[in-house]
Coordinates of C-alpha atoms in Angstrom, one line a residue:
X206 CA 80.2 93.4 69.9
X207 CA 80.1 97.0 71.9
X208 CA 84.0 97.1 73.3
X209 CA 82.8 99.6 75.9
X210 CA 80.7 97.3 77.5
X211 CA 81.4 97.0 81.6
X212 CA 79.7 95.2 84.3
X213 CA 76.7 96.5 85.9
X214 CA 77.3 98.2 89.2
X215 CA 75.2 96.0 91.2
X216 CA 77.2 92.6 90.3
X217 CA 80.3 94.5 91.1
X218 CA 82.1 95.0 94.9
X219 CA 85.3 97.2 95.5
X220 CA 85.9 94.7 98.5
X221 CA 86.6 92.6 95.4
X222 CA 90.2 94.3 94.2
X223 CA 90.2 97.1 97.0
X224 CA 92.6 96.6 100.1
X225 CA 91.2 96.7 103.2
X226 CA 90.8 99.9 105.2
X227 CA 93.4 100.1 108.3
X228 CA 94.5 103.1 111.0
X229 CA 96.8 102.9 113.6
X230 CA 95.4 102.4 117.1
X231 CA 96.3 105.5 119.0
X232 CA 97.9 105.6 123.0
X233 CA 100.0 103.4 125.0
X234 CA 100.0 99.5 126.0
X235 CA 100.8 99.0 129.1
X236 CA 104.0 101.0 129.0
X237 CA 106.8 101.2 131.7
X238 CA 109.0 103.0 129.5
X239 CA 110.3 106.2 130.4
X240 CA 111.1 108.7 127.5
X241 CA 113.5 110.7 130.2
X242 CA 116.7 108.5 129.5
X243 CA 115.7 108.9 126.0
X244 CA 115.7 113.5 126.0
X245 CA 118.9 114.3 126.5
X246 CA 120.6 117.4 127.4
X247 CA 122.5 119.6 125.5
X248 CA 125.5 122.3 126.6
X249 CA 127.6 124.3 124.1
X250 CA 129.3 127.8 123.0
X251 CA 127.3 130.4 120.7
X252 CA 128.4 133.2 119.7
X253 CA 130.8 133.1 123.2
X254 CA 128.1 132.3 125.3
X255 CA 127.4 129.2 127.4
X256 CA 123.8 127.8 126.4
X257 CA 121.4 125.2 126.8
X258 CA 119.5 123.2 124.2
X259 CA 117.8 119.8 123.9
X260 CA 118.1 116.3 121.9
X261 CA 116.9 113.4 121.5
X262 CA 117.8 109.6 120.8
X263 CA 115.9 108.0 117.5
X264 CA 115.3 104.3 116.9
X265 CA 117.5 103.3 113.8
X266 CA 118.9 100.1 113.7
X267 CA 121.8 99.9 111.4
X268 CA 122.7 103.6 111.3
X269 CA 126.2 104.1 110.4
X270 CA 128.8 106.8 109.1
X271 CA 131.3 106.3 107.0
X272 CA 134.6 108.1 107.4
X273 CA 136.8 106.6 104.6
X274 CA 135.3 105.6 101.4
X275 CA 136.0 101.5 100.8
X276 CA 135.9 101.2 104.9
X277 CA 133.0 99.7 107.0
X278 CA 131.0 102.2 108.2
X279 CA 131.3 103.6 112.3
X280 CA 127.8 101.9 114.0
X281 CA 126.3 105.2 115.9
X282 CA 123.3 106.1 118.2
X283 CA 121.0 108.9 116.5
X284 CA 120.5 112.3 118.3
X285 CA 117.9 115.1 116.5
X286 CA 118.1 118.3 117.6
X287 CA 117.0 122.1 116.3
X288 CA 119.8 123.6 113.8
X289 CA 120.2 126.4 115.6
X290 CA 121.6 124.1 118.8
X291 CA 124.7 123.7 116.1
X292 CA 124.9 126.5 114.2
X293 CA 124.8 130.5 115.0
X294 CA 123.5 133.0 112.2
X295 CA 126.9 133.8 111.0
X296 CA 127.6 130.3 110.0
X297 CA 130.1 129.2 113.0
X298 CA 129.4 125.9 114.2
X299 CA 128.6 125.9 118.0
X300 CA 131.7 124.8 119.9
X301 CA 132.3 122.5 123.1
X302 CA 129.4 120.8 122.7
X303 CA 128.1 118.2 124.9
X304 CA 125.5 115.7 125.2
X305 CA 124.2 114.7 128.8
X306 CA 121.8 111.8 129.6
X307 CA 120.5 109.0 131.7
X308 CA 123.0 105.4 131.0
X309 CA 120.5 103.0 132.5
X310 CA 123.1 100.9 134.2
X311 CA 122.8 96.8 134.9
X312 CA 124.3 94.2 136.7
X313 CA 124.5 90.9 135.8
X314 CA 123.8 88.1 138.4
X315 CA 123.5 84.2 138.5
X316 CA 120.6 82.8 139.4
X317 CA 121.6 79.5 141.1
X318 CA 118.5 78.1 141.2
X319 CA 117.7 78.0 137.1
X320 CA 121.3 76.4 136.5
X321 CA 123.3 79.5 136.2
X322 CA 120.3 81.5 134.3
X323 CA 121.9 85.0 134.0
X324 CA 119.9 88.4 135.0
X325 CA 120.1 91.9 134.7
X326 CA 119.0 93.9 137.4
X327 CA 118.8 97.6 136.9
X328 CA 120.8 99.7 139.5
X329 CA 120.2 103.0 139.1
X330 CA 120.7 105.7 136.0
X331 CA 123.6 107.5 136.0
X332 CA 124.4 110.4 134.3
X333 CA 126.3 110.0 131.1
X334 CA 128.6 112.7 129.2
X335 CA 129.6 112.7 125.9
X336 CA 132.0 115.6 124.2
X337 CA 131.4 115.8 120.7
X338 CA 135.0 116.7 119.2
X339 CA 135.0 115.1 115.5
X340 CA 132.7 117.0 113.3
X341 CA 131.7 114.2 111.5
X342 CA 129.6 113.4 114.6
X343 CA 127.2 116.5 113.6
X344 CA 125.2 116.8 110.5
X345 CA 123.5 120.1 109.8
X346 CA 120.3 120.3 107.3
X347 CA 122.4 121.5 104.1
X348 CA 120.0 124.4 103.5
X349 CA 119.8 126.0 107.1
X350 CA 123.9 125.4 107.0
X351 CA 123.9 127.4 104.3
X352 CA 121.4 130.5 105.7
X353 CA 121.1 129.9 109.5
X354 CA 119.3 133.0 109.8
X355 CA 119.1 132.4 113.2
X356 CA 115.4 133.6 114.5
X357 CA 113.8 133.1 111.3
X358 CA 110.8 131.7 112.4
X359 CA 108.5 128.4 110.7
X360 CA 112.2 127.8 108.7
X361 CA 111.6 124.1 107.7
X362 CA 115.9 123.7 107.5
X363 CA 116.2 124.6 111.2
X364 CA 117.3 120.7 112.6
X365 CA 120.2 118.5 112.6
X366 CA 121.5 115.3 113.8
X367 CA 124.4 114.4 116.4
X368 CA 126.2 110.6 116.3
X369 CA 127.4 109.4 119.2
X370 CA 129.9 105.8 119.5
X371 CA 127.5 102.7 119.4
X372 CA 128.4 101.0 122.9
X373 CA 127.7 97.1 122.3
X374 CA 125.8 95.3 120.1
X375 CA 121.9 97.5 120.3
X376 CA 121.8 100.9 119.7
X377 CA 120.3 102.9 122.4
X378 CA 116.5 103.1 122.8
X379 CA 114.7 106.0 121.8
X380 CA 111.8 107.5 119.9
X381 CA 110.0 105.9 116.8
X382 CA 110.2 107.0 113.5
X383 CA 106.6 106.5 111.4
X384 CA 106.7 107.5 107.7
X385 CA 103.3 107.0 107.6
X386 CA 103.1 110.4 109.7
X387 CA 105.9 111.8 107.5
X388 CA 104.1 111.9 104.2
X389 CA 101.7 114.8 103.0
X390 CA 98.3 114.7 103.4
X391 CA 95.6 115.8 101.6
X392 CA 92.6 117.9 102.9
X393 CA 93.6 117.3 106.1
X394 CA 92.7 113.2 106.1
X395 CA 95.6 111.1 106.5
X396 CA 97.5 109.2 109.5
X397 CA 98.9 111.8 111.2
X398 CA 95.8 114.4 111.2
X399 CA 93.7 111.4 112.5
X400 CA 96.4 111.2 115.6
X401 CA 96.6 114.5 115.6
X402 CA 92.7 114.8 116.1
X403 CA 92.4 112.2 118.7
X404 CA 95.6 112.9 120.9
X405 CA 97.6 115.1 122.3
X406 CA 101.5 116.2 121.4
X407 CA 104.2 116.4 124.2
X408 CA 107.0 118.7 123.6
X409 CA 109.6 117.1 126.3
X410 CA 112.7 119.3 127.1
X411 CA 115.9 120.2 129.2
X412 CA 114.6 124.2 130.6
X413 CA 117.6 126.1 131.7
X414 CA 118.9 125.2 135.7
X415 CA 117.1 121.7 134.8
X416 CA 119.4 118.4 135.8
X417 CA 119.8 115.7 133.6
X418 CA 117.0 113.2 134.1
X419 CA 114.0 115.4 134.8
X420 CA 112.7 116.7 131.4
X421 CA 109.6 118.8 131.5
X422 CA 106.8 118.1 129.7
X423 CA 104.3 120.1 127.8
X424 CA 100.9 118.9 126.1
X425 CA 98.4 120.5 123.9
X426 CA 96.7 119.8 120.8
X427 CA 98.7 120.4 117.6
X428 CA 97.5 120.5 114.0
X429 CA 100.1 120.5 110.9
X430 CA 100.3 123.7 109.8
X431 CA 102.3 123.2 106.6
X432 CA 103.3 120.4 104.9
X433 CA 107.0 120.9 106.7
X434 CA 105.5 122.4 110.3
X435 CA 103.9 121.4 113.4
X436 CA 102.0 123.8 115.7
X437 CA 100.8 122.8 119.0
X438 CA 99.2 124.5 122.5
X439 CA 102.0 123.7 124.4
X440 CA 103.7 125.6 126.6
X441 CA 107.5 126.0 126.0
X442 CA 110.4 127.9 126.7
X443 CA 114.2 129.2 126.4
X444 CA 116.2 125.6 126.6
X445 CA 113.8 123.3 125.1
X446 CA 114.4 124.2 121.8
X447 CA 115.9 120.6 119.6
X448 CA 112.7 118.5 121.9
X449 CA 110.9 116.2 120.9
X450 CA 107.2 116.2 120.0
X451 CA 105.8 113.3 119.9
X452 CA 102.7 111.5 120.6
X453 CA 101.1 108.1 121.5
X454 CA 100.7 105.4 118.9
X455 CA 100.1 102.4 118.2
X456 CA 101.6 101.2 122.1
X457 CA 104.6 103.3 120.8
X458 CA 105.6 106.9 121.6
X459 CA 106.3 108.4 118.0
X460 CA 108.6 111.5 117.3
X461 CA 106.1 113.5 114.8
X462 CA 108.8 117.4 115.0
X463 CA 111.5 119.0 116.4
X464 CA 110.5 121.8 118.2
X465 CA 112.2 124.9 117.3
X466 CA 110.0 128.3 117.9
X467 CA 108.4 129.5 121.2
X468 CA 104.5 130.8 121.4
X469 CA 102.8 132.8 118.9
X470 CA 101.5 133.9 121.2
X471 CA 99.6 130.8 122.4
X472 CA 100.7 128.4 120.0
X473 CA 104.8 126.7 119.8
X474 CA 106.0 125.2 116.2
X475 CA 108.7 122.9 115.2
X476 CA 110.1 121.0 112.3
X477 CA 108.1 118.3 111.1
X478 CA 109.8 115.2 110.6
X479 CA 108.6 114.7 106.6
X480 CA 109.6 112.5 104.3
X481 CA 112.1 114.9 103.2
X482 CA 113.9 115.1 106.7
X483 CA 113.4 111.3 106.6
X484 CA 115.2 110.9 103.4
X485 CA 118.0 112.9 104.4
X486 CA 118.5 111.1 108.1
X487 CA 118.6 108.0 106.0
X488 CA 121.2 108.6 104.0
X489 CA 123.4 110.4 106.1
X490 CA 123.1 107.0 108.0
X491 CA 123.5 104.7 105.0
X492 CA 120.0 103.4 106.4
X493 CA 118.1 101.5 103.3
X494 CA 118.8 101.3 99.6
X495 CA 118.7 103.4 96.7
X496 CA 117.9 102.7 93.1
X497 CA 117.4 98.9 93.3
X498 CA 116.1 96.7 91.7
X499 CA 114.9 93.3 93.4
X500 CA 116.4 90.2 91.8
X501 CA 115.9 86.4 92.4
X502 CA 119.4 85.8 94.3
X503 CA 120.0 82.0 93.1
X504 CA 118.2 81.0 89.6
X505 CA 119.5 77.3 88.7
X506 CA 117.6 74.8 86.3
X507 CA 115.9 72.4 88.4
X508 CA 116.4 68.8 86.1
X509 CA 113.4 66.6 85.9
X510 CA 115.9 63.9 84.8
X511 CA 116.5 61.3 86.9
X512 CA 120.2 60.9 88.9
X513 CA 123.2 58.8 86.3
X514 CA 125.1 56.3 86.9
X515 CA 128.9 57.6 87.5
X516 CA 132.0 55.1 86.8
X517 CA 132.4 54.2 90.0
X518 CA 128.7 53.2 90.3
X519 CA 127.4 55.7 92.7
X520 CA 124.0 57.8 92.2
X521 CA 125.3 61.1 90.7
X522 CA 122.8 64.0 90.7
X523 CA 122.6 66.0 87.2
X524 CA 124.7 69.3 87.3
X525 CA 122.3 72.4 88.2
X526 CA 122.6 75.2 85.2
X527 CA 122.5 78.9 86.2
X528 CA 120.0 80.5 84.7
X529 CA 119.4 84.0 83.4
X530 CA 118.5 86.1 86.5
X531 CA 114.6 86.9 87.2
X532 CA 113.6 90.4 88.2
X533 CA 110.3 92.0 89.9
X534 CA 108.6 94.5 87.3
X535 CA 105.9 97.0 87.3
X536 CA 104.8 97.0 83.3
X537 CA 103.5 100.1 84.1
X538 CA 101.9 102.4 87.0
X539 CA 98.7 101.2 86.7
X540 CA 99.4 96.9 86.5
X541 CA 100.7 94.3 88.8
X542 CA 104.1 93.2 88.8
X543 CA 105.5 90.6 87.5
X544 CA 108.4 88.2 86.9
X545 CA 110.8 89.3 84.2
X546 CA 113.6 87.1 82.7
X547 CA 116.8 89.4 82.2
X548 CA 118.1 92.3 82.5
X549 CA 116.6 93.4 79.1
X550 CA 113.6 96.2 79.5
X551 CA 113.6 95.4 83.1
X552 CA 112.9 99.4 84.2
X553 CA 111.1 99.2 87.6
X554 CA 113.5 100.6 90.0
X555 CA 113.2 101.4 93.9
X556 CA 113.9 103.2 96.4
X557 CA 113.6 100.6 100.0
X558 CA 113.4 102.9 103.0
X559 CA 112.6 102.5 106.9
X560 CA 108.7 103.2 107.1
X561 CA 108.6 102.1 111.0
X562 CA 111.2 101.3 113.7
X563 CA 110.1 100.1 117.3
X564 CA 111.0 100.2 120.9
X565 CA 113.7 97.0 121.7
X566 CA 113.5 95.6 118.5
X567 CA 116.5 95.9 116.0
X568 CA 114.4 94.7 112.9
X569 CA 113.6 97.6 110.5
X570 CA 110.3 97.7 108.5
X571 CA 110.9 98.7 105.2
X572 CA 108.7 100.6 102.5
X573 CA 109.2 100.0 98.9
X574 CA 108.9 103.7 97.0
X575 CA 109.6 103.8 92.7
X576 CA 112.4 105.6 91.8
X577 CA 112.3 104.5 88.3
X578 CA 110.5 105.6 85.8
X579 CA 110.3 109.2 88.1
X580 CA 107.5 109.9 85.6
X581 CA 105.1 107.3 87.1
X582 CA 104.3 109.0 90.6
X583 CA 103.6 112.4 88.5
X584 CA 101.2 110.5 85.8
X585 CA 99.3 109.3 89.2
X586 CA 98.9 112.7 89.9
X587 CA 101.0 112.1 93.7
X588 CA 104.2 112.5 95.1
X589 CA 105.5 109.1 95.6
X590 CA 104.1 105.6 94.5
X591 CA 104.6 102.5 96.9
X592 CA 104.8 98.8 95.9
X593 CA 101.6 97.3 98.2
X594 CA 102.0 93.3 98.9
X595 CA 98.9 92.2 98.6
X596 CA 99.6 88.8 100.0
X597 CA 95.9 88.1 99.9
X598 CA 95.3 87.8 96.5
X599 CA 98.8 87.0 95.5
X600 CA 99.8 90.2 94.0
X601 CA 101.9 93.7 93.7
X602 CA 100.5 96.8 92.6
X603 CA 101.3 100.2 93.2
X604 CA 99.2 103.1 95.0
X605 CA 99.9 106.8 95.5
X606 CA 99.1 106.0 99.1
X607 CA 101.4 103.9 102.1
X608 CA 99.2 101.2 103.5
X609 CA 99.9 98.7 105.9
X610 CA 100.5 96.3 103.3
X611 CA 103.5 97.9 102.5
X612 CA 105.4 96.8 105.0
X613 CA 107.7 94.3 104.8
X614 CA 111.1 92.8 106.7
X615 CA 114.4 92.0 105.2
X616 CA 115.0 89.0 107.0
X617 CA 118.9 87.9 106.0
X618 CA 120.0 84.4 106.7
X619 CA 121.3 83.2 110.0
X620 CA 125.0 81.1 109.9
X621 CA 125.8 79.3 113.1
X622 CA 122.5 80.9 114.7
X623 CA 124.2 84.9 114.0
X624 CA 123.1 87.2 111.7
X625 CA 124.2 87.9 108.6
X626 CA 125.0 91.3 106.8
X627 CA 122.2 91.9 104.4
X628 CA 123.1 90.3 101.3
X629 CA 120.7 87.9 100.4
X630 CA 117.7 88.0 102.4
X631 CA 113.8 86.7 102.3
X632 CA 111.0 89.7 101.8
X633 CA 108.5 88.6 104.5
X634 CA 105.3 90.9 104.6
X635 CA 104.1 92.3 108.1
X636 CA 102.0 94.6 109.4
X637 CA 102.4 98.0 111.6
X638 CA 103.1 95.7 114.9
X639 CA 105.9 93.5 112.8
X640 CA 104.6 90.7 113.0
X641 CA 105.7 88.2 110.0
X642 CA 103.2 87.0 107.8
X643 CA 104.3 85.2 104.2
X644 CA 107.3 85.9 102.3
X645 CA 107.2 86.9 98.7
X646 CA 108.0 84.1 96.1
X647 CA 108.7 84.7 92.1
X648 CA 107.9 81.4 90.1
X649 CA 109.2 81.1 86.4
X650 CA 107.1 77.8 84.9
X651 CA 105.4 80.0 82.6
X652 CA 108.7 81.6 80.9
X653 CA 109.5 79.7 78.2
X654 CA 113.6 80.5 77.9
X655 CA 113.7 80.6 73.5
X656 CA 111.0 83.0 73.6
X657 CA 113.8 85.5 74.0
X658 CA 114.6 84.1 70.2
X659 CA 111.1 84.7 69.1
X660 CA 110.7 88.6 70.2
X661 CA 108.1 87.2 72.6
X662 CA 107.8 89.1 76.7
X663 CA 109.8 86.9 79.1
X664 CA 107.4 87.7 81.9
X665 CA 105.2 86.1 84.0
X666 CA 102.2 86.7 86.2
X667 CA 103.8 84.1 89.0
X668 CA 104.1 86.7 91.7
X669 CA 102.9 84.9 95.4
X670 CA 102.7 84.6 98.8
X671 CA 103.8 81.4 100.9
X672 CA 104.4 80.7 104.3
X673 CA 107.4 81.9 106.0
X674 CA 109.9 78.8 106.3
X675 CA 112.9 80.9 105.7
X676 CA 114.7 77.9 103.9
X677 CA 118.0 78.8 102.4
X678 CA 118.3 79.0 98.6
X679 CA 114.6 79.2 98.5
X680 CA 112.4 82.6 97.7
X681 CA 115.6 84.2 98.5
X682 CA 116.4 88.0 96.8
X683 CA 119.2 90.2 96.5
X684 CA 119.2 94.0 95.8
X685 CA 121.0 95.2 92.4
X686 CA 122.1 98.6 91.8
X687 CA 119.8 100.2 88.5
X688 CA 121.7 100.7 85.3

């Protein structure tokens, strides 16, 4: 028998194992939003002189800092902004800084004619101002902290973050984030040159003499330039420096750079917000999870026996047995996952980050990335590797490129109708616009438990899809730190 025999190209279909193509749809839905309560305004003392900069408010549910180790962490509203707003050349922070922006300002009424059904009508915005005095409050990229070589131009460092109070229960609105426009690209074909190619970038900033609530706004056509800078024909100036550039997508307007360097002569460049700046926002923000790896939360032995007898006569159900916990695992880079029994040899590890936040919504869509083996994503010949939940044909795998089928929620249980801090949780697939589609279920009827006696795998293959019906105890997963 020849063992290099394969199938002949005519009986065989990619459509078959491939996942389907996808892009984002580019522009605007119908929006009423305006992205001027969202730019804000900054003021502050360089080098003894009054100046002018610009921010700008991020959606990041969940963003926090934490002051004392062992202590919850302080809920804050995300700012971006260039690092040299911060920071001048000789490595003094900037001083009596400032934020000034829109509070979009509502007033509750009673609608007596829906049996008390409250409102909120908008009155008017009014300007808000915030002194930043704790310097927690202000993160500065470690490298450009440590060499703010102040006019240094195309400097990939130059950008920070400011972290303003939370006020009550949603963070304030603000740009998306899109990973899928953070990552590299190669030859120039990915997500963010196709949005690149088929819109424009608005650089939208506070020029100096401007008052708070009227941002100008600058378009062009941008291109990425490196893998860590944007360039784009817009027309900037002294003051917008820390804007936002940021483009329609998807009926979303996402943040793609920071802007940071005036025309060249025709051309303006900023900071592009990569993976890398990504990474970093996150963890200064304790946003997502590091080094994980995803564990069945509640294993018990489900008796086929039928209920005894007790003394007194009543039905008594037979005592549930906690089982050895089941893990998801990648064999290697190149299979789909499966179930593992146990700890033992379990060495798929990952890394779950925000891939894409939206306007008014609080839920996070996460991305799963392999942090271990760290050997994997080089053997691909790629930077990262993503877990892809192919909820079509009921499996994992793992490609060098983020697809829509990466997404998922982590949708924690719900106690008296209020959500719970993520503990345990159910991993519901979704797409770009976050809607919910099935959650992930690991079955163990094909792990036989002596086989651990006989030196035989404790895997299975029974990795799947349901429906979403959230019921507690059921399809439920916790995150465990990797040993």
């Amino acid at each position: 028998m020849d063992n290099n025999w394969t199938l002949r190209p005519e009986f065989w279909n990619d459509d078959w194992t491939d996942l389907p193509e996808w892009k984002f749809e580019q522009g605007l839905r119908l929006s009423d939003r305006s992205t001027r309560t969202w730019v804000v305004k900054l003021t502050f003392v360089k080098n003894g002189n009054e100046c002018t900069g610009t921010g700008f408010f991020v959606n990041l549910p969940g963003a926090n800092i934490i002051i004392k180790e062992g202590e919850p962490g302080i809920p804050v509203d995300v700012i971006l902004t260039a690092g040299h707003n911060l920071i001048d050349h000789g490595r003094m922070r900037t001083t009596d800084l400032k934020i000034h922006f829109l509070a979009v300002q509502q007033e509750e009424t009673k609608d007596e004619g829906d049996q008390g059904h409250k409102e909120h009508r908008k009155i008017q915005d009014l300007e808000q101002i915030v002194e930043i005095e704790d310097a927690w409050r202000v993160c500065i990229s470690p490298p450009y902290e440590n060499d703010p070589r102040e006019r240094k131009r195309d400097s990939k460092h130059d950008w920070g973050a400011i972290f303003i109070s939370q006020e009550g229960e949603h963070h304030h609105p603000g740009f998306q984030l899109n990973l899928f426009y953070a990552l590299n690209t190669k030859d120039g074909h990915g997500p963010v040159d196709d949005l690149l190619k088929a819109c424009n970038v608005h650089v939208e900033g506070y020029r100096i003499g401007t008052k708070v609530g009227s941002p100008a706004v600058s378009s062009g056509k941008g291109e990425v330039k490196t893998p860590h800078q944007l360039q784009y024909h817009a027309e900037t100036e002294q003051g917008i420096s820390g804007s936002p550039v940021w483009a329609a997508s998807n009926g979303q307007e996402v943040v793609l750079a920071i802007h940071t360097t005036g025309q060249l002569p025709k051309k303006s460049g900023g900071v592009r917000l990569s993976y890398e700046v990504l990474d970093t926002l996150f963890r200064w923000t304790n946003v997502g999870y590091r080094s994980s790896t995803l564990r069945v939360h509640h294993r018990v032995k489900n008796p086929n026996s039928k209920p005894t007898k007790s003394n007194a006569g009543k039905s008594k159900e037979p005592k549930k047995t906690p089982l050895d916990p089941l893990y998801l695992r990648f064999p290697d880079p190149d299979s789909d996952a499966v179930v593992r029994l146990g700890k033992d040899r379990q060495n798929t590890a990952f890394d779950i980050i925000p891939a894409v936040t939206q306007y008014g919504n609080d839920r996070l869509l996460y991305a799963f990335r392999v942090s271990h083996p760290a050997s994997w994503a080089k053997q691909r010949g790629t930077e990262h590797l993503w877990v892809v939940w192919d909820s079509d044909r009921d499996r994992a795998v793992l490609s060098p490129t983020l697809h829509a089928s990466s997404l998922v929620i982590l949708e924690p249980k719900k106690t008296n109708g209020l959500q719970q801090p993520l503990r345990d949780f159910w991993l519901v697939t979704a797409g770009p616009d976050g809607q919910s589609k099935r959650e992930l279920a690991m079955g163990w009827n094909g792990i036989d438990e002596d086989d651990v006696f006989l030196g035989v795998p404790i895997e299975s293959s029974e990795v799947s899809f349901q429906p979403v019906k959230r019921i507690a105890g059921v399809h439920q997963f916790v995150f465990e730190a990797f040993d």
